[in-house]
Amino acid sequence: MLIEQLVKGGSNLDKLRLGILASGRGSNLQAIMDAADNGKIYAEVVLVISDRQDAYALERARQRDIPAEFVNPKNFTSKAEYEKVIVELLNRYGVELVCLAGYMRIVGDTMLKAFPDKIINIHPALLPAFPGLHGQEQAWRHGVKFSGCTVHFVDERVDSGPIIIQAVVPVLEDDTADTLAARILEQEHIIYPEAIRRYSEGRLKIVGRKVITCE
Ligand code: GRF
């Protein structure tokens, strides 16, 4: 039987409260903050969390006076304990949608149960091809003619949840893994805010494995 559900009501007049989890440079975070600032999405980034103290994403948030928290996984004996603290923080800031943006950890049960169908991720390949680390380089090495990026809901497996949006990027014959990654990143910065926009407008419906965008 197909499970059908509307994942967010569109009647909420308040801006959608976003919590971003990032481990690195934070260019997708930047694209999301920019889209929120210039009104492309009716949402605001209320909290950024990183598992790395030196993540530039934290700096980007602080430059905008957005709360930025480093939570050191090494301080916890289990993933569940670590995620409990992340969930507490997200709840304290009233986060409604969790966006993984270069977050280098596999999301566990604790977070999934606390935010069911409320965690999304961006992956730099056309899933289900090339999941896991270095999707751009995997695609380039394989010799595909087209790659791209994917925004998807997060489920209990890696890069496997229902797909919200994909963008296709042609692979050029003189591409290196880096030049391909750079063109994919440009598309990431477009489709991630667009996925958040659709979510915030209550237009995404999960039907089994499929995500339907309602008009
Ligand atoms: C992006 O390529 C994203 O697709 C992947 O990790 C990278 C993060 O880049 N999940 P940034 O930190 O957002 O610049």
CSV table of C-alpha atoms and ligand atoms in Angstrom, one decimal:
chain,number,residue,atom,x,y,z
A,1,MET,CA,0.0,0.0,0.0
A,2,LEU,CA,1.3,3.4,-0.8
A,3,ILE,CA,1.7,5.8,2.0
A,4,GLU,CA,0.6,9.3,1.0
A,5,GLN,CA,1.2,12.4,2.9
A,6,LEU,CA,1.5,16.1,2.5
A,7,VAL,CA,4.7,16.9,4.2
A,8,LYS,CA,4.1,20.5,5.2
A,9,GLY,CA,1.1,22.6,5.4
A,10,GLY,CA,1.2,25.7,3.2
A,11,SER,CA,-1.1,27.8,5.4
A,12,ASN,CA,1.6,28.7,7.9
A,13,LEU,CA,2.1,32.5,7.7
A,14,ASP,CA,5.4,32.4,9.6
A,15,LYS,CA,8.6,31.8,7.8
A,16,LEU,CA,9.7,28.2,7.7
A,17,ARG,CA,12.4,27.8,10.3
A,18,LEU,CA,15.5,26.1,8.9
A,19,GLY,CA,18.3,24.3,10.8
A,20,ILE,CA,21.3,23.6,8.7
A,21,LEU,CA,23.9,20.9,9.5
A,22,ALA,CA,27.2,21.3,7.7
A,23,SER,CA,30.7,20.0,8.1
A,24,GLY,CA,32.7,22.1,5.6
A,25,ARG,CA,32.9,25.3,3.5
A,26,GLY,CA,29.1,25.9,3.5
A,27,SER,CA,28.5,27.2,0.0
A,28,ASN,CA,25.1,25.6,0.0
A,29,LEU,CA,24.3,27.2,3.3
A,30,GLN,CA,25.3,30.5,1.7
A,31,ALA,CA,22.9,29.9,-1.2
A,32,ILE,CA,20.1,29.1,1.2
A,33,MET,CA,20.8,32.2,3.4
A,34,ASP,CA,21.0,34.3,0.2
A,35,ALA,CA,17.7,32.9,-1.1
A,36,ALA,CA,16.1,33.6,2.3
A,37,ASP,CA,17.5,37.2,2.4
A,38,ASN,CA,16.3,38.1,-1.0
A,39,GLY,CA,12.9,36.7,-0.6
A,40,LYS,CA,13.3,33.7,-3.0
A,41,ILE,CA,12.2,31.4,-0.2
A,42,TYR,CA,9.8,32.2,2.6
A,43,ALA,CA,12.1,30.7,5.2
A,44,GLU,CA,14.9,31.7,7.6
A,45,VAL,CA,18.0,30.0,8.8
A,46,VAL,CA,17.6,30.0,12.5
A,47,LEU,CA,20.5,27.7,13.5
A,48,VAL,CA,23.6,26.2,11.9
A,49,ILE,CA,25.2,23.2,13.6
A,50,SER,CA,28.5,21.6,12.7
A,51,ASP,CA,30.4,18.5,13.8
A,52,ARG,CA,33.6,20.4,13.0
A,53,GLN,CA,34.9,23.3,14.9
A,54,ASP,CA,36.8,24.7,11.9
A,55,ALA,CA,33.9,24.4,9.4
A,56,TYR,CA,33.7,27.6,7.4
A,57,ALA,CA,29.9,27.2,7.4
A,58,LEU,CA,29.9,28.3,11.1
A,59,GLU,CA,31.8,31.4,10.2
A,60,ARG,CA,29.3,32.2,7.4
A,61,ALA,CA,26.4,31.9,9.8
A,62,ARG,CA,28.1,34.1,12.4
A,63,GLN,CA,28.8,36.8,9.8
A,64,ARG,CA,25.0,37.0,9.5
A,65,ASP,CA,24.4,36.9,13.3
A,66,ILE,CA,22.8,33.4,12.9
A,67,PRO,CA,23.4,31.1,15.9
A,68,ALA,CA,26.2,28.7,15.0
A,69,GLU,CA,27.0,25.8,17.2
A,70,PHE,CA,29.8,23.3,17.1
A,71,VAL,CA,28.8,19.9,18.7
A,72,ASN,CA,31.9,17.7,19.1
A,73,PRO,CA,30.9,14.1,18.3
A,74,LYS,CA,34.0,13.0,20.3
A,75,ASN,CA,32.3,14.1,23.5
A,76,PHE,CA,29.7,11.4,23.2
A,77,THR,CA,30.0,7.6,23.6
A,78,SER,CA,27.3,6.8,21.0
A,79,LYS,CA,25.6,8.3,17.9
A,80,ALA,CA,22.3,8.4,19.8
A,81,GLU,CA,23.8,10.5,22.6
A,82,TYR,CA,25.3,12.9,20.1
A,83,GLU,CA,22.2,13.2,18.1
A,84,LYS,CA,20.1,13.7,21.2
A,85,VAL,CA,22.0,17.0,21.8
A,86,ILE,CA,21.6,18.0,18.1
A,87,VAL,CA,17.8,17.3,18.4
A,88,GLU,CA,17.6,19.3,21.6
A,89,LEU,CA,19.3,22.3,19.9
A,90,LEU,CA,17.1,22.0,16.8
A,91,ASN,CA,14.0,22.0,19.0
A,92,ARG,CA,15.2,24.8,21.2
A,93,TYR,CA,15.4,27.0,18.1
A,94,GLY,CA,12.0,25.8,16.8
A,95,VAL,CA,13.5,24.2,13.6
A,96,GLU,CA,10.8,22.9,11.3
A,97,LEU,CA,13.0,21.6,8.4
A,98,VAL,CA,16.6,20.2,8.8
A,99,CYS,CA,18.8,20.7,5.8
A,100,LEU,CA,22.0,18.7,5.5
A,101,ALA,CA,24.5,20.8,3.5
A,102,GLY,CA,27.8,18.9,3.2
A,103,TYR,CA,27.1,17.2,6.6
A,104,MET,CA,29.6,14.3,6.6
A,105,ARG,CA,27.8,12.0,9.0
A,106,ILE,CA,25.1,9.3,8.5
A,107,VAL,CA,21.9,10.4,10.1
A,108,GLY,CA,20.8,8.0,12.8
A,109,ASP,CA,17.5,6.9,14.3
A,110,THR,CA,17.4,9.6,17.0
A,111,MET,CA,17.3,12.4,14.4
A,112,LEU,CA,15.1,10.5,12.0
A,113,LYS,CA,12.5,9.8,14.7
A,114,ALA,CA,12.6,13.4,15.9
A,115,PHE,CA,12.2,14.9,12.4
A,116,PRO,CA,10.2,12.4,10.3
A,117,ASP,CA,10.2,13.5,6.6
A,118,LYS,CA,11.6,16.8,7.8
A,119,ILE,CA,15.3,16.2,6.9
A,120,ILE,CA,16.6,16.8,3.4
A,121,ASN,CA,20.0,16.5,1.8
A,122,ILE,CA,21.8,17.5,-1.3
A,123,HIS,CA,24.0,15.0,-3.1
A,124,PRO,CA,26.4,15.9,-5.9
A,125,ALA,CA,25.4,13.2,-8.4
A,126,LEU,CA,22.2,11.9,-10.0
A,127,LEU,CA,21.0,9.4,-7.4
A,128,PRO,CA,20.7,6.5,-7.3
A,129,ALA,CA,24.0,6.6,-9.2
A,130,PHE,CA,27.2,7.3,-7.3
A,131,PRO,CA,26.0,7.6,-3.7
A,132,GLY,CA,28.4,8.1,-0.8
A,133,LEU,CA,31.6,10.2,-0.8
A,134,HIS,CA,32.9,12.2,-3.9
A,135,GLY,CA,29.9,11.6,-6.1
A,136,GLN,CA,31.3,14.0,-8.7
A,137,GLU,CA,34.6,12.2,-9.0
A,138,GLN,CA,32.9,8.8,-9.0
A,139,ALA,CA,30.8,9.9,-12.0
A,140,TRP,CA,33.7,11.5,-13.8
A,141,ARG,CA,35.8,8.3,-13.3
A,142,HIS,CA,33.0,6.1,-14.6
A,143,GLY,CA,32.9,8.1,-17.8
A,144,VAL,CA,29.2,9.1,-17.7
A,145,LYS,CA,28.1,11.7,-20.2
A,146,PHE,CA,25.7,13.4,-17.8
A,147,SER,CA,25.9,13.8,-14.1
A,148,GLY,CA,24.3,16.4,-11.8
A,149,CYS,CA,22.9,16.8,-8.3
A,150,THR,CA,19.9,15.6,-6.3
A,151,VAL,CA,17.9,17.0,-3.3
A,152,HIS,CA,16.2,14.2,-1.5
A,153,PHE,CA,14.5,13.4,1.8
A,154,VAL,CA,16.7,11.6,4.2
A,155,ASP,CA,15.8,8.0,5.3
A,156,GLU,CA,17.7,5.4,7.2
A,157,ARG,CA,20.0,4.5,4.3
A,158,VAL,CA,22.7,6.6,2.8
A,159,ASP,CA,21.6,8.9,-0.1
A,160,SER,CA,18.5,6.8,-0.7
A,161,GLY,CA,15.4,8.7,0.3
A,162,PRO,CA,12.7,10.0,-2.0
A,163,ILE,CA,14.0,12.4,-4.6
A,164,ILE,CA,12.6,16.0,-4.6
A,165,ILE,CA,14.6,17.6,-7.5
A,166,GLN,CA,17.5,16.8,-9.7
A,167,ALA,CA,19.5,18.9,-12.1
A,168,VAL,CA,21.5,17.4,-15.0
A,169,VAL,CA,25.0,18.6,-15.8
A,170,PRO,CA,26.7,17.4,-19.0
A,171,VAL,CA,30.2,16.0,-18.6
A,172,LEU,CA,32.6,17.6,-21.1
A,173,GLU,CA,35.4,15.7,-22.7
A,174,ASP,CA,38.0,18.0,-21.2
A,175,ASP,CA,36.5,18.0,-17.8
A,176,THR,CA,38.5,17.1,-14.7
A,177,ALA,CA,36.8,15.9,-11.6
A,178,ASP,CA,37.2,19.4,-10.3
A,179,THR,CA,35.8,21.3,-13.2
A,180,LEU,CA,32.8,19.0,-13.3
A,181,ALA,CA,32.3,19.4,-9.5
A,182,ALA,CA,32.4,23.2,-10.0
A,183,ARG,CA,29.6,23.1,-12.6
A,184,ILE,CA,27.6,20.7,-10.5
A,185,LEU,CA,27.9,23.0,-7.5
A,186,GLU,CA,26.4,25.9,-9.5
A,187,GLN,CA,23.3,23.8,-10.0
A,188,GLU,CA,23.3,22.7,-6.3
A,189,HIS,CA,23.0,26.4,-5.3
A,190,ILE,CA,19.9,26.6,-7.5
A,191,ILE,CA,18.0,23.4,-6.7
A,192,TYR,CA,18.6,23.4,-3.0
A,193,PRO,CA,16.7,26.7,-2.4
A,194,GLU,CA,14.1,25.6,-4.9
A,195,ALA,CA,13.5,22.4,-3.0
A,196,ILE,CA,13.1,24.4,0.2
A,197,ARG,CA,10.7,26.8,-1.5
A,198,ARG,CA,8.5,23.9,-2.6
A,199,TYR,CA,8.6,22.4,0.8
A,200,SER,CA,7.8,25.7,2.5
A,201,GLU,CA,4.8,26.2,0.3
A,202,GLY,CA,3.4,22.8,1.3
A,203,ARG,CA,3.7,21.5,-2.3
A,204,LEU,CA,5.6,18.3,-1.7
A,205,LYS,CA,3.7,15.1,-1.3
A,206,ILE,CA,5.5,11.8,-0.6
A,207,VAL,CA,3.8,8.9,-2.4
A,208,GLY,CA,5.7,5.7,-1.6
A,209,ARG,CA,9.2,6.3,-3.0
A,210,LYS,CA,8.1,9.3,-5.1
A,211,VAL,CA,7.8,12.9,-4.3
A,212,ILE,CA,5.1,14.8,-6.2
A,213,THR,CA,5.3,18.5,-6.5
A,214,CYS,CA,1.8,20.0,-6.4
A,215,GLU,CA,1.0,23.2,-8.3
B,1,GRF,C1,28.3,19.6,-1.9
B,1,GRF,O1,28.9,19.2,-3.0
B,1,GRF,C2,27.1,18.7,-1.5
B,1,GRF,O2,26.4,18.2,-2.6
B,1,GRF,C3,27.8,17.6,-0.7
B,1,GRF,O3,28.8,18.2,0.0
B,1,GRF,C4,29.2,19.4,-0.6
B,1,GRF,C5,29.1,20.5,0.3
B,1,GRF,O4,29.6,21.7,-0.2
B,1,GRF,N1,26.8,16.9,0.1
B,1,GRF,P1,29.3,23.1,0.6
B,1,GRF,O5,29.9,22.8,2.0
B,1,GRF,O6,27.9,23.3,0.7
B,1,GRF,O7,30.1,24.1,-0.1
